[in-house]
Amino acid sequence: MAMWQGAMDNRGFQQGSFNSFQSSSSDEDLMDIPGTAMDFSMRDDVPPLDGEIEEDKSYNGGGIGSSNRMMDFLEEPIPGVGTYDDFNTIDWVREKSRDRDRHREITNKSKESTWALIHSVSDAFSGWLLMLLIGLLSGSLAGLIDISAHWMTDLKEGICTGGIWFNHEHCCWNSQHVTFEDRDKCPEWNSWSQLIISTNEGAFAYIVNYFMYVLWALLFAFLAVSLVKVFAPYACGSGIPEIKTILSGFIIRGYLGKWTLIIKTITLVLAVSSGLSLGKEGPLVHVACCCGNILCHCFNKYRKNEAKRREVLSAAAAAGVSVAFGAPIGGVLFSLEEVSYYFPLKTLWRSFFAALVAAFTLRSINPFGNSRLVLFYVEFHTPWHLFELVPFILLGIFGGLWGALFIRTNIAWCRKRKTTQLGKYPVIEVLVVTAITAILAFPNEYTRMSTSELISELFNDCGLLDSSKLCDYENRFNTSKAGELPDRPAGVGVYSAMWQLALTLILKIVITIFTFGMKIPSGLFIPSMAVGAIAGRLLGVGMEQLAYYHHDWAIFNSWCSQGADCITPGLYAMVGAAACLGGVTRMTVSLVVIMFELTGGLEYIVPLMAAAMTSKWVADALGREGIYDAHIRLNGYPFLEAKEEFAHKTLAMDVMKPRRNDPLLTVLTQDSMTVEDVETIISETTYSGFPVVVSRESQRLVGFVLRRDLIISIENARKKQDGVVSTSVIYFTEHSPPMPPYTPPTLKLRNILDLSPFTVTDLTPMEIVVDIFRKLGLRQCLVTHNGHSTRFRGEAKSNETLLCPQEAYSVIGKLRTQQTGQMLRKRCAQNMLFPGGGHSYYWLVGSGKVFWKRDI
Amino acid sequence: MREGRGTRDGGRWPALSGGPEARGPAQEAPRPGAPVWLWKSRPGGEGSAFADQAWKAQDSGPSSHPLPVPEQGGSLRGRGCCVAARPFSASVFLFQVGGLAGPESLRSMKLLCLVAVVGSLLVPPAQANKSSEDIRCKCICPPYRNISGHIYNQNVSQKDCNCLHVVEPMPVPGHDVEAYCLLCECKYEERSTTTIKVIIVIYLSVVGALLLYMAFLMLVDPLIRKPDAYTERLHDEEENEDARAVAAAAFSGPRANTVLERVEGAQQRWKLQVQEQRKTVFDRHKMLS
């Protein structure tokens, strides 16, 4: 955070950068850290600047003579080196090579002793163990969320006297007094009007129930938003855009922390129960990722390596979807298609395992009481006819339209919230939306019931035994058999249900736009699916009636004779749900897999695929990004979209800085600068790292050193090494330079120097540079001239050298919020560049991300 | 064809569906409502093999139904609840403290409590023995001739979950039982009341604890804590980027030794962190908007 600000603001830098990690180092005591701070947050590490030396390591003032002990000291990494600041991006290459080194070391040692062998085995095993724990924890939490959300949702309508912890269904579970006509009622379950005015009939009772419903909804929503506001602001929203960004290498401290986990779990239940148009699926992914991040702290291998940790988080996201939908394979694919950035095969297997364990855990808790993982299990297996692809494709088009509409309007509303006064009143906003939702929802039974129940009812195929209004068909044939029923004419109940469903559809469409993005945990899978399911069911019933009354039409008479069961409205609802979800999220493969795992309808893969594909085409034609990408862009997270094409033909030379007329590139020399010089450079610039050259005259590149490492190391040396003063010479070479007598001891910093920085020549096309950033996950790339000699060009022609990523970010962060032009011009003078002299485009190359922005 | 259909469904009463050609005659059957088509071939027919077995099962005597013993089950369940509830509340408590307490010793504890949570969440389903409350066989029988529809609910084991064992008393005379039973749909279901109870109790206690703590932070804390120099400064310079650094510097002084002080320090740091998050999310709208 501070780095971000520090970089944005020169004034703030003085405290900014030094204190930035001072504060983060004192963070570490905080049990809460989690974020993605690493060594820093851990107990066993000595915080670099906290001024306390826990154990007296053997180090030495750095005199020339004591090279032996000196080396010992240098082998010990200084705590804090190699970590990152908040709101920074990790260097995938560095992290991966560090892990390889570590692995190699363990493998080598394992031959030496049995203990080391055990250590290496346990190290290899720890990944799987971690997956097991993640699966167990996220499965358990999902069970907790499911059960409590059911209970609280029913609490809005009444309470169980047979045991206060039972929801409506379980209250009547064992009751002997349930009648065939009134299957939902049993004497143990008391509605609020029964409790308060001891009657369930009449207008007054209705009003009491209405009032209690709205009251409970408001109470739940208020609790949710105030808990979020007081304890963990990061717990709001769906979390998937942020997780995508984090998985691509960004660091948001505390986002995956303990408090976020607790608060998100608790408030998710409240938000779902309040009857708002939101779902728990997206937030469950966040919850699972929090579990993954917290559990990473137990394993050295993952605690200290950001790249490895991101592999774990990818798997945790899979586990999250696995428990959210009861779709383990869909979860793995979701992680692959939608969330992950770096997804090697090993992670695929681990995700598979984590998803398996999570699903198993949830199943053993059995939250739905149907011995299945999911709420929406469909039991019909009626075949579908080829002609029905037409309505399925229509549903796909509807889904695409809905997706595009939702994304546009929701983003517009969120932008309004972000930029205007509206954003200042999160609590009031939540309360108002809840009140409107509850007041409009109660009179209509399809909006009153929870959204997932609604979906499950819409997916259901009507049998003879179903009592719902949707199944109120006229039975003109003899009612002797259950099982496969022919198409029947709709009864009164169906017609009134159609009206109510149409109203529900409108309400859901409108209210979801305003709900998603409020400051409470809110996912949008369930509302999207509900919209699609309603539309699908409406179309399905329409088709069914059409086929019933006009079975002699040419399109029907070949396959739908009278008395046959040819149209299944439940299937249309499924297809519609898939289409709408696909339109909003732009998923394809994972969506179809999730849908058939969710419903158990293996026969319906082709309709689902057709709808998902159509909806993606339509939605892509109307707006190019899915909801998560749109939110990433809205918030200005540094996320490099791997799919985006790069259209401009430029060379690295055109993009790098400093530009021709800029001041010289700031470099360090390998053995001639003093501590004071370096500190001056640090405080005067905001670059995230500095190239180290042989000497100012030759400008031959030696390596690259990161600003943060440099600050920590110097600070550390000043505290712990005797005799290091401002005039001490810093050297990055293997051996200390010859010094005149009576100079203060030198400071060797070779261990923080990256000796193999990525370099390209100044004539490399930008496409290749972008690809290098994208595929390798680089953080910075040095541009050299006359490549074979890795030589920076001389001072006089300073038109080159460093793509300074971090600065680019900072500007973008700031730009998006305030004083656009001025800030940019000021910053551009130092860092930025405008290729081709025009001001319409500029490139920001940063942390493996390239921003490409027009006319800021 | 009929045989195949009939036996496919296993656990349920022999499936009720026939092929389309089987359905034809049914509609023309003289007695509407009676599923004659399946039973016409009964003498010597293979179609009713399954049903025959079911009949035998019933003939062997309804008195021998393996009904669960409620007393024993009840007591065991009670104990299970106890065992399950304790680690739960303990771990939740640790979680609460974990956020505040001094860090050194707590890391292992953190791990422990995570394991405890996982363990205790898994315990209830394992311990939940099938008491009478936790299993049911529910049969829904639609109206048949002049008998109105009815729902039957019995605690029977899964293998006995069919119409013949559950529908008591049988509303139709003997020769009609088959026809009536074909219409009924029986479903065996399990649940764990212990799990439900434990989870709801835990959930409510966590919410309660959080609310209490919130009330403490908002009402009591400002009263007992006199405004320090740094917090004042913090309020003055809300938008100032330095605020956090200054505050952090204020805390990085000599480390406290007693547990209480350490808890205090950790709490203050946590508050600062949340404040920072709040600024990011609610005031500056940098994230999550």
Coordinates of N, CA, C and O in Angstrom, one line a residue, chain A residues 62-201:
Chain A
G62 N 32.3 -6.8 8.5 CA 32.5 -6.8 7.0 C 33.9 -6.4 6.7 O 34.2 -5.9 5.6
G63 N 34.8 -6.6 7.6 CA 36.2 -6.3 7.3 C 36.7 -7.3 6.3 O 36.1 -8.3 6.1
I64 N 37.8 -6.9 5.7 CA 38.3 -7.8 4.6 C 38.8 -9.1 5.1 O 38.7 -10.1 4.5
G65 N 39.3 -9.0 6.3 CA 40.0 -10.2 6.8 C 39.1 -11.4 7.1 O 39.5 -12.5 6.8
S66 N 38.0 -11.1 7.7 CA 37.2 -12.3 8.2 C 36.3 -12.8 7.1 O 35.1 -12.8 7.3
S67 N 36.8 -13.2 6.0 CA 36.0 -13.6 4.9 C 35.2 -14.9 5.2 O 34.1 -15.0 4.8
N68 N 35.7 -15.7 6.1 CA 35.0 -16.9 6.4 C 33.7 -16.7 7.0 O 32.6 -17.1 6.6
R69 N 33.8 -16.0 8.2 CA 32.6 -15.7 8.9 C 31.6 -14.8 8.1 O 30.4 -14.9 8.1
M70 N 32.3 -14.0 7.3 CA 31.5 -13.1 6.5 C 30.6 -13.9 5.5 O 29.4 -13.6 5.4
M71 N 31.2 -14.9 5.0 CA 30.4 -15.7 4.1 C 29.2 -16.4 4.8 O 28.1 -16.4 4.3
D72 N 29.5 -16.8 6.0 CA 28.4 -17.4 6.8 C 27.3 -16.5 6.9 O 26.1 -16.9 6.8
F73 N 27.6 -15.3 7.2 CA 26.6 -14.3 7.4 C 25.8 -14.1 6.1 O 24.6 -14.1 6.1
L74 N 26.5 -14.1 5.1 CA 25.8 -13.8 3.8 C 25.0 -14.9 3.3 O 24.0 -14.7 2.6
E75 N 25.3 -16.1 3.8 CA 24.5 -17.2 3.4 C 23.1 -17.1 4.0 O 22.1 -17.5 3.5
E76 N 23.1 -16.6 5.3 CA 21.9 -16.4 5.9 C 21.1 -15.3 5.2 O 21.6 -14.1 5.2
P77 N 19.9 -15.6 4.7 CA 19.2 -14.5 4.0 C 18.7 -13.5 5.1 O 18.3 -13.9 6.2
I78 N 18.8 -12.2 4.7 CA 18.2 -11.2 5.7 C 16.7 -11.3 5.6 O 16.1 -11.3 4.5
P79 N 16.1 -11.4 6.8 CA 14.7 -11.5 6.7 C 14.1 -10.3 6.0 O 14.5 -9.1 6.2
G80 N 13.1 -10.5 5.2 CA 12.4 -9.4 4.5 C 12.9 -9.3 3.1 O 12.2 -8.9 2.2
V81 N 14.1 -9.7 2.9 CA 14.6 -9.7 1.5 C 13.8 -10.7 0.6 O 13.7 -11.8 1.1
G82 N 13.4 -10.3 -0.5 CA 12.7 -11.2 -1.3 C 11.2 -11.2 -1.1 O 10.5 -12.0 -1.6
T83 N 10.7 -10.3 -0.2 CA 9.3 -10.2 0.0 C 8.8 -9.0 -0.8 O 9.5 -8.3 -1.4
Y84 N 7.5 -8.8 -0.7 CA 6.9 -7.7 -1.5 C 6.1 -6.8 -0.7 O 5.5 -7.2 0.3
D85 N 5.9 -5.6 -1.2 CA 5.0 -4.7 -0.5 C 3.6 -5.0 -0.9 O 3.3 -5.6 -1.8
D86 N 2.7 -4.4 0.0 CA 1.3 -4.5 -0.4 C 1.0 -3.8 -1.7 O 1.7 -2.8 -2.0
F87 N 0.1 -4.3 -2.4 CA -0.3 -3.7 -3.7 C 0.9 -3.7 -4.7 O 1.2 -2.7 -5.3
N88 N 1.6 -4.8 -4.7 CA 2.7 -4.9 -5.6 C 2.5 -6.2 -6.3 O 1.7 -7.0 -6.0
T89 N 3.4 -6.4 -7.3 CA 3.2 -7.6 -8.1 C 4.4 -8.5 -7.9 O 5.6 -8.0 -7.8
I90 N 4.2 -9.8 -7.8 CA 5.3 -10.7 -7.6 C 6.1 -11.0 -8.9 O 5.6 -10.8 -10.0
D91 N 7.3 -11.4 -8.7 CA 8.1 -11.8 -9.9 C 8.1 -13.3 -10.0 O 8.7 -14.0 -9.2
W92 N 7.3 -13.8 -10.9 CA 7.1 -15.2 -11.0 C 8.4 -15.9 -11.3 O 8.7 -17.0 -10.7
V93 N 9.2 -15.4 -12.1 CA 10.5 -16.0 -12.5 C 11.3 -16.2 -11.3 O 11.8 -17.3 -11.0
R94 N 11.4 -15.2 -10.5 CA 12.3 -15.2 -9.3 C 11.7 -16.2 -8.3 O 12.5 -17.1 -7.8
E95 N 10.4 -16.2 -8.1 CA 9.8 -17.1 -7.2 C 10.0 -18.6 -7.6 O 10.3 -19.4 -6.8
K96 N 9.8 -18.8 -8.9 CA 9.9 -20.2 -9.3 C 11.4 -20.7 -9.2 O 11.6 -21.8 -8.8
S97 N 12.3 -19.8 -9.5 CA 13.7 -20.3 -9.4 C 14.1 -20.5 -8.0 O 14.9 -21.4 -7.7
R98 N 13.5 -19.7 -7.1 CA 13.8 -19.9 -5.7 C 13.3 -21.2 -5.2 O 13.9 -21.9 -4.5
D99 N 12.1 -21.6 -5.7 CA 11.6 -22.9 -5.3 C 12.4 -24.0 -5.9 O 12.6 -25.0 -5.2
R100 N 12.9 -23.8 -7.1 CA 13.7 -24.9 -7.7 C 15.0 -25.1 -6.9 O 15.4 -26.2 -6.6
D101 N 15.6 -23.9 -6.5 CA 16.8 -24.0 -5.6 C 16.5 -24.8 -4.4 O 17.3 -25.6 -3.9
R102 N 15.4 -24.4 -3.8 CA 15.1 -25.0 -2.5 C 14.9 -26.5 -2.7 O 15.4 -27.3 -1.9
H103 N 14.2 -26.9 -3.7 CA 13.9 -28.3 -3.9 C 15.2 -29.0 -4.2 O 15.5 -30.1 -3.7
R104 N 16.1 -28.4 -5.0 CA 17.4 -29.0 -5.3 C 18.2 -29.3 -4.0 O 18.7 -30.3 -3.8
E105 N 18.2 -28.3 -3.1 CA 18.9 -28.4 -1.9 C 18.4 -29.5 -1.1 O 19.1 -30.4 -0.5
I106 N 17.1 -29.6 -1.0 CA 16.5 -30.7 -0.1 C 16.8 -32.1 -0.8 O 17.1 -33.0 0.0
T107 N 16.7 -32.2 -2.1 CA 17.0 -33.4 -2.7 C 18.5 -33.8 -2.5 O 18.8 -35.0 -2.2
N108 N 19.4 -32.9 -2.6 CA 20.8 -33.2 -2.3 C 21.0 -33.6 -0.9 O 21.7 -34.6 -0.7
K109 N 20.4 -32.9 0.0 CA 20.6 -33.3 1.4 C 20.0 -34.6 1.8 O 20.5 -35.3 2.7
S110 N 19.0 -35.0 1.1 CA 18.2 -36.2 1.5 C 19.1 -37.4 1.4 O 18.8 -38.5 2.0
K111 N 20.2 -37.4 0.6 CA 21.1 -38.6 0.6 C 22.0 -38.7 1.8 O 22.6 -39.7 2.1
E112 N 22.0 -37.6 2.6 CA 23.0 -37.6 3.6 C 22.6 -38.3 4.9 O 23.3 -39.0 5.5
S113 N 21.3 -38.1 5.3 CA 20.9 -38.8 6.5 C 19.4 -39.2 6.4 O 18.7 -38.7 5.5
T114 N 19.1 -40.0 7.3 CA 17.7 -40.5 7.3 C 16.7 -39.4 7.6 O 15.6 -39.3 7.0
W115 N 17.1 -38.5 8.5 CA 16.3 -37.4 8.9 C 16.0 -36.5 7.7 O 14.9 -36.1 7.5
A116 N 17.1 -36.2 7.0 CA 16.9 -35.4 5.8 C 16.0 -36.1 4.8 O 15.3 -35.4 4.1
L117 N 16.2 -37.4 4.7 CA 15.3 -38.1 3.8 C 13.8 -38.0 4.1 O 13.0 -37.7 3.3
I118 N 13.6 -38.1 5.4 CA 12.2 -38.0 5.9 C 11.7 -36.6 5.6 O 10.6 -36.3 5.2
H119 N 12.6 -35.6 5.8 CA 12.3 -34.2 5.6 C 11.9 -34.0 4.1 O 10.9 -33.4 3.8
S120 N 12.7 -34.6 3.3 CA 12.4 -34.4 1.8 C 11.1 -35.1 1.4 O 10.3 -34.6 0.6
V121 N 10.9 -36.3 2.0 CA 9.6 -37.0 1.7 C 8.4 -36.1 2.2 O 7.4 -35.9 1.5
S122 N 8.5 -35.6 3.4 CA 7.4 -34.8 4.0 C 7.2 -33.5 3.2 O 6.1 -33.1 3.0
D123 N 8.3 -33.0 2.7 CA 8.2 -31.8 1.9 C 7.5 -32.1 0.6 O 6.6 -31.3 0.1
A124 N 7.8 -33.2 0.0 CA 7.1 -33.6 -1.3 C 5.6 -33.9 -1.0 O 4.8 -33.6 -1.8
F125 N 5.4 -34.4 0.2 CA 4.0 -34.8 0.5 C 3.2 -33.6 0.9 O 1.9 -33.6 0.9
S126 N 3.9 -32.5 1.4 CA 3.1 -31.4 2.0 C 2.1 -30.8 1.1 O 1.0 -30.4 1.6
G127 N 2.3 -30.8 -0.2 CA 1.3 -30.2 -1.1 C 0.0 -31.0 -1.0 O -1.0 -30.4 -0.9
W128 N 0.1 -32.3 -1.0 CA -1.1 -33.1 -1.0 C -1.8 -33.0 0.4 O -3.0 -32.9 0.5
L129 N -1.0 -32.9 1.4 CA -1.6 -32.8 2.8 C -2.3 -31.4 2.9 O -3.4 -31.3 3.4
L130 N -1.7 -30.4 2.3 CA -2.3 -29.1 2.3 C -3.7 -29.1 1.6 O -4.7 -28.6 2.0
M131 N -3.7 -29.8 0.4 CA -4.9 -30.0 -0.3 C -6.0 -30.6 0.5 O -7.2 -30.3 0.5
L132 N -5.6 -31.7 1.2 CA -6.5 -32.4 2.1 C -7.1 -31.4 3.1 O -8.3 -31.4 3.3
L133 N -6.2 -30.7 3.7 CA -6.7 -29.7 4.8 C -7.7 -28.7 4.2 O -8.7 -28.4 4.7
I134 N -7.3 -28.2 3.0 CA -8.1 -27.2 2.4 C -9.5 -27.7 2.1 O -10.5 -27.1 2.3
G135 N -9.5 -29.0 1.5 CA -10.7 -29.6 1.2 C -11.6 -29.8 2.4 O -12.8 -29.5 2.4
L136 N -11.0 -30.2 3.5 CA -11.8 -30.5 4.7 C -12.3 -29.2 5.2 O -13.5 -29.1 5.5
L137 N -11.5 -28.1 5.3 CA -11.9 -26.9 5.9 C -13.0 -26.2 5.0 O -14.0 -25.8 5.5
S138 N -12.7 -26.2 3.7 CA -13.7 -25.5 2.9 C -15.0 -26.2 2.8 O -16.1 -25.6 2.8
G139 N -14.9 -27.6 2.8 CA -16.1 -28.4 2.8 C -16.9 -28.1 4.1 O -18.2 -28.0 4.0
S140 N -16.2 -28.1 5.2 CA -17.0 -27.9 6.5 C -17.6 -26.5 6.5 O -18.8 -26.4 6.9
L141 N -16.9 -25.5 6.0 CA -17.4 -24.2 6.1 C -18.6 -24.1 5.1 O -19.6 -23.4 5.5
A142 N -18.5 -24.7 4.0 CA -19.7 -24.7 3.1 C -20.9 -25.4 3.7 O -22.0 -24.9 3.6
G143 N -20.7 -26.5 4.4 CA -21.8 -27.1 5.1 C -22.4 -26.2 6.1 O -23.6 -26.0 6.3
L144 N -21.5 -25.5 6.9 CA -22.0 -24.5 7.9 C -22.8 -23.5 7.2 O -23.9 -23.1 7.7
I145 N -22.3 -22.9 6.1 CA -23.0 -21.8 5.4 C -24.4 -22.3 4.9 O -25.4 -21.7 5.1
D146 N -24.4 -23.5 4.3 CA -25.6 -24.1 3.8 C -26.7 -24.2 4.9 O -27.8 -23.7 4.7
I147 N -26.3 -24.9 5.9 CA -27.3 -25.2 7.0 C -27.8 -23.9 7.6 O -29.0 -23.7 7.8
S148 N -26.8 -23.0 8.0 CA -27.3 -21.8 8.7 C -28.1 -20.9 7.7 O -29.0 -20.3 8.2
A149 N -27.7 -20.9 6.5 CA -28.5 -20.0 5.6 C -29.9 -20.5 5.4 O -30.8 -19.7 5.4
H150 N -30.0 -21.9 5.3 CA -31.4 -22.4 5.2 C -32.2 -22.0 6.4 O -33.4 -21.6 6.3
W151 N -31.6 -22.2 7.6 CA -32.3 -21.9 8.8 C -32.7 -20.5 8.9 O -33.9 -20.1 9.2
M152 N -31.8 -19.6 8.6 CA -32.1 -18.2 8.7 C -33.1 -17.7 7.7 O -33.9 -16.8 7.9
T153 N -33.0 -18.3 6.5 CA -34.0 -17.9 5.5 C -35.4 -18.2 6.0 O -36.3 -17.4 5.8
D154 N -35.6 -19.3 6.6 CA -36.9 -19.7 7.1 C -37.3 -18.9 8.3 O -38.5 -18.8 8.6
L155 N -36.3 -18.4 9.0 CA -36.6 -17.6 10.2 C -37.4 -16.4 9.9 O -38.1 -15.9 10.7
K156 N -37.3 -15.9 8.6 CA -38.0 -14.7 8.2 C -39.5 -15.0 8.3 O -40.3 -14.1 8.4
E157 N -39.9 -16.3 8.1 CA -41.3 -16.6 8.0 C -41.9 -17.2 9.3 O -43.1 -17.1 9.5
G158 N -41.1 -17.8 10.1 CA -41.6 -18.4 11.3 C -40.5 -19.1 12.0 O -39.3 -19.0 11.7
I159 N -40.9 -19.9 13.0 CA -40.0 -20.6 13.9 C -40.5 -21.9 14.2 O -41.7 -22.2 14.3
C160 N -39.6 -22.8 14.5 CA -40.0 -24.2 14.8 C -40.0 -24.4 16.3 O -39.1 -24.1 17.0
T161 N -41.2 -24.8 16.8 CA -41.3 -25.0 18.2 C -40.8 -26.3 18.7 O -40.4 -26.5 19.8
G162 N -40.6 -27.2 17.8 CA -40.1 -28.5 18.1 C -38.6 -28.5 18.3 O -38.0 -29.5 18.8
G163 N -38.0 -27.4 18.0 CA -36.5 -27.3 18.2 C -36.1 -26.1 17.4 O -36.3 -26.1 16.1
I164 N -35.6 -25.1 18.1 CA -35.5 -23.8 17.4 C -34.5 -23.9 16.3 O -34.5 -23.0 15.4
W165 N -33.6 -24.9 16.3 CA -32.5 -24.9 15.3 C -33.0 -25.6 14.0 O -32.2 -25.7 13.1
F166 N -34.2 -26.0 13.9 CA -34.7 -26.6 12.7 C -35.3 -25.6 11.7 O -36.0 -24.7 12.1
N167 N -35.0 -25.8 10.4 CA -35.6 -24.9 9.4 C -37.0 -25.5 9.1 O -37.4 -26.6 9.7
H168 N -37.7 -24.9 8.3 CA -39.1 -25.3 8.0 C -39.2 -26.8 7.6 O -39.9 -27.6 8.2
E169 N -38.3 -27.1 6.7 CA -38.4 -28.5 6.1 C -38.1 -29.5 7.2 O -38.8 -30.5 7.4
H170 N -37.0 -29.3 8.0 CA -36.6 -30.2 9.0 C -37.6 -30.2 10.2 O -37.7 -31.2 10.9
C171 N -38.3 -29.1 10.4 CA -39.2 -29.0 11.5 C -40.4 -30.0 11.2 O -40.8 -30.7 12.1
C172 N -40.8 -30.1 10.0 CA -41.9 -31.0 9.6 C -41.4 -32.3 9.1 O -42.1 -33.1 8.6
W173 N -40.1 -32.6 9.4 CA -39.5 -33.8 8.8 C -40.2 -35.0 9.3 O -40.4 -36.0 8.6
N174 N -40.4 -35.0 10.6 CA -40.9 -36.3 11.2 C -42.4 -36.2 11.6 O -42.9 -37.0 12.2
S175 N -42.9 -35.1 11.2 CA -44.3 -34.8 11.7 C -45.3 -35.8 11.1 O -45.2 -36.1 9.9
Q176 N -46.2 -36.3 11.9 CA -47.2 -37.2 11.4 C -48.4 -36.5 10.9 O -49.4 -37.1 10.4
H177 N -48.4 -35.2 11.1 CA -49.6 -34.4 10.8 C -49.6 -33.7 9.4 O -50.4 -32.9 9.2
V178 N -48.6 -34.0 8.6 CA -48.6 -33.4 7.3 C -49.7 -34.0 6.4 O -49.8 -35.2 6.3
T179 N -50.4 -33.2 5.8 CA -51.5 -33.7 5.0 C -51.1 -33.6 3.5 O -50.2 -32.9 3.1
F180 N -51.8 -34.4 2.7 CA -51.5 -34.4 1.3 C -51.7 -33.1 0.6 O -50.9 -32.7 -0.3
E181 N -52.7 -32.4 1.1 CA -53.1 -31.1 0.4 C -52.1 -30.0 0.8 O -51.7 -29.2 0.0
D182 N -51.8 -30.0 2.1 CA -51.0 -28.9 2.6 C -49.6 -29.5 3.1 O -49.4 -29.7 4.2
R183 N -48.8 -29.8 2.1 CA -47.6 -30.5 2.5 C -46.6 -29.7 3.3 O -45.7 -30.2 3.9
D184 N -46.7 -28.4 3.1 CA -45.7 -27.5 3.8 C -46.0 -27.2 5.2 O -45.2 -26.8 6.0
K185 N -47.2 -27.5 5.6 CA -47.6 -27.1 7.0 C -47.6 -28.3 7.9 O -47.9 -29.4 7.6
C186 N -47.1 -28.0 9.1 CA -47.2 -28.9 10.2 C -47.4 -28.2 11.5 O -47.0 -27.0 11.5
P187 N -48.0 -28.8 12.5 CA -48.2 -28.0 13.7 C -47.0 -27.5 14.4 O -47.0 -26.5 15.1
E188 N -45.9 -28.2 14.2 CA -44.6 -27.7 14.9 C -44.1 -26.4 14.3 O -43.4 -25.7 15.0
W189 N -44.4 -26.1 13.1 CA -43.9 -24.9 12.5 C -44.9 -23.8 12.6 O -46.0 -23.9 12.2
N190 N -44.4 -22.7 13.3 CA -45.3 -21.6 13.5 C -44.9 -20.4 12.8 O -43.7 -19.9 12.9
S191 N -45.8 -19.8 12.0 CA -45.4 -18.6 11.4 C -45.5 -17.5 12.4 O -46.0 -17.6 13.5
W192 N -45.0 -16.3 12.1 CA -44.9 -15.2 13.1 C -46.3 -14.8 13.5 O -46.5 -14.4 14.6
S193 N -47.2 -14.8 12.5 CA -48.6 -14.4 12.9 C -49.2 -15.3 13.9 O -49.9 -14.9 14.8
Q194 N -48.9 -16.6 13.7 CA -49.4 -17.6 14.7 C -48.8 -17.3 16.1 O -49.5 -17.4 17.1
L195 N -47.6 -16.9 16.1 CA -46.9 -16.7 17.4 C -47.4 -15.4 18.1 O -47.6 -15.3 19.3
I196 N -47.6 -14.4 17.2 CA -47.9 -13.1 17.8 C -49.4 -12.9 18.0 O -49.8 -12.5 19.1
I197 N -50.2 -13.2 17.0 CA -51.6 -13.0 17.2 C -52.4 -14.3 17.1 O -53.6 -14.3 17.0
S198 N -51.7 -15.4 17.2 CA -52.2 -16.7 17.3 C -53.3 -17.1 16.3 O -54.3 -17.7 16.6
T199 N -53.1 -16.5 15.1 CA -54.0 -17.0 14.0 C -53.2 -16.9 12.7 O -52.2 -16.2 12.6
N200 N -53.5 -17.7 11.8 CA -52.8 -17.7 10.5 C -53.7 -17.3 9.4 O -53.3 -17.3 8.2
E201 N -54.9 -16.9 9.7 CA -55.9 -16.5 8.7 C -56.1 -15.0 8.7 O -55.9 -14.4 9.7

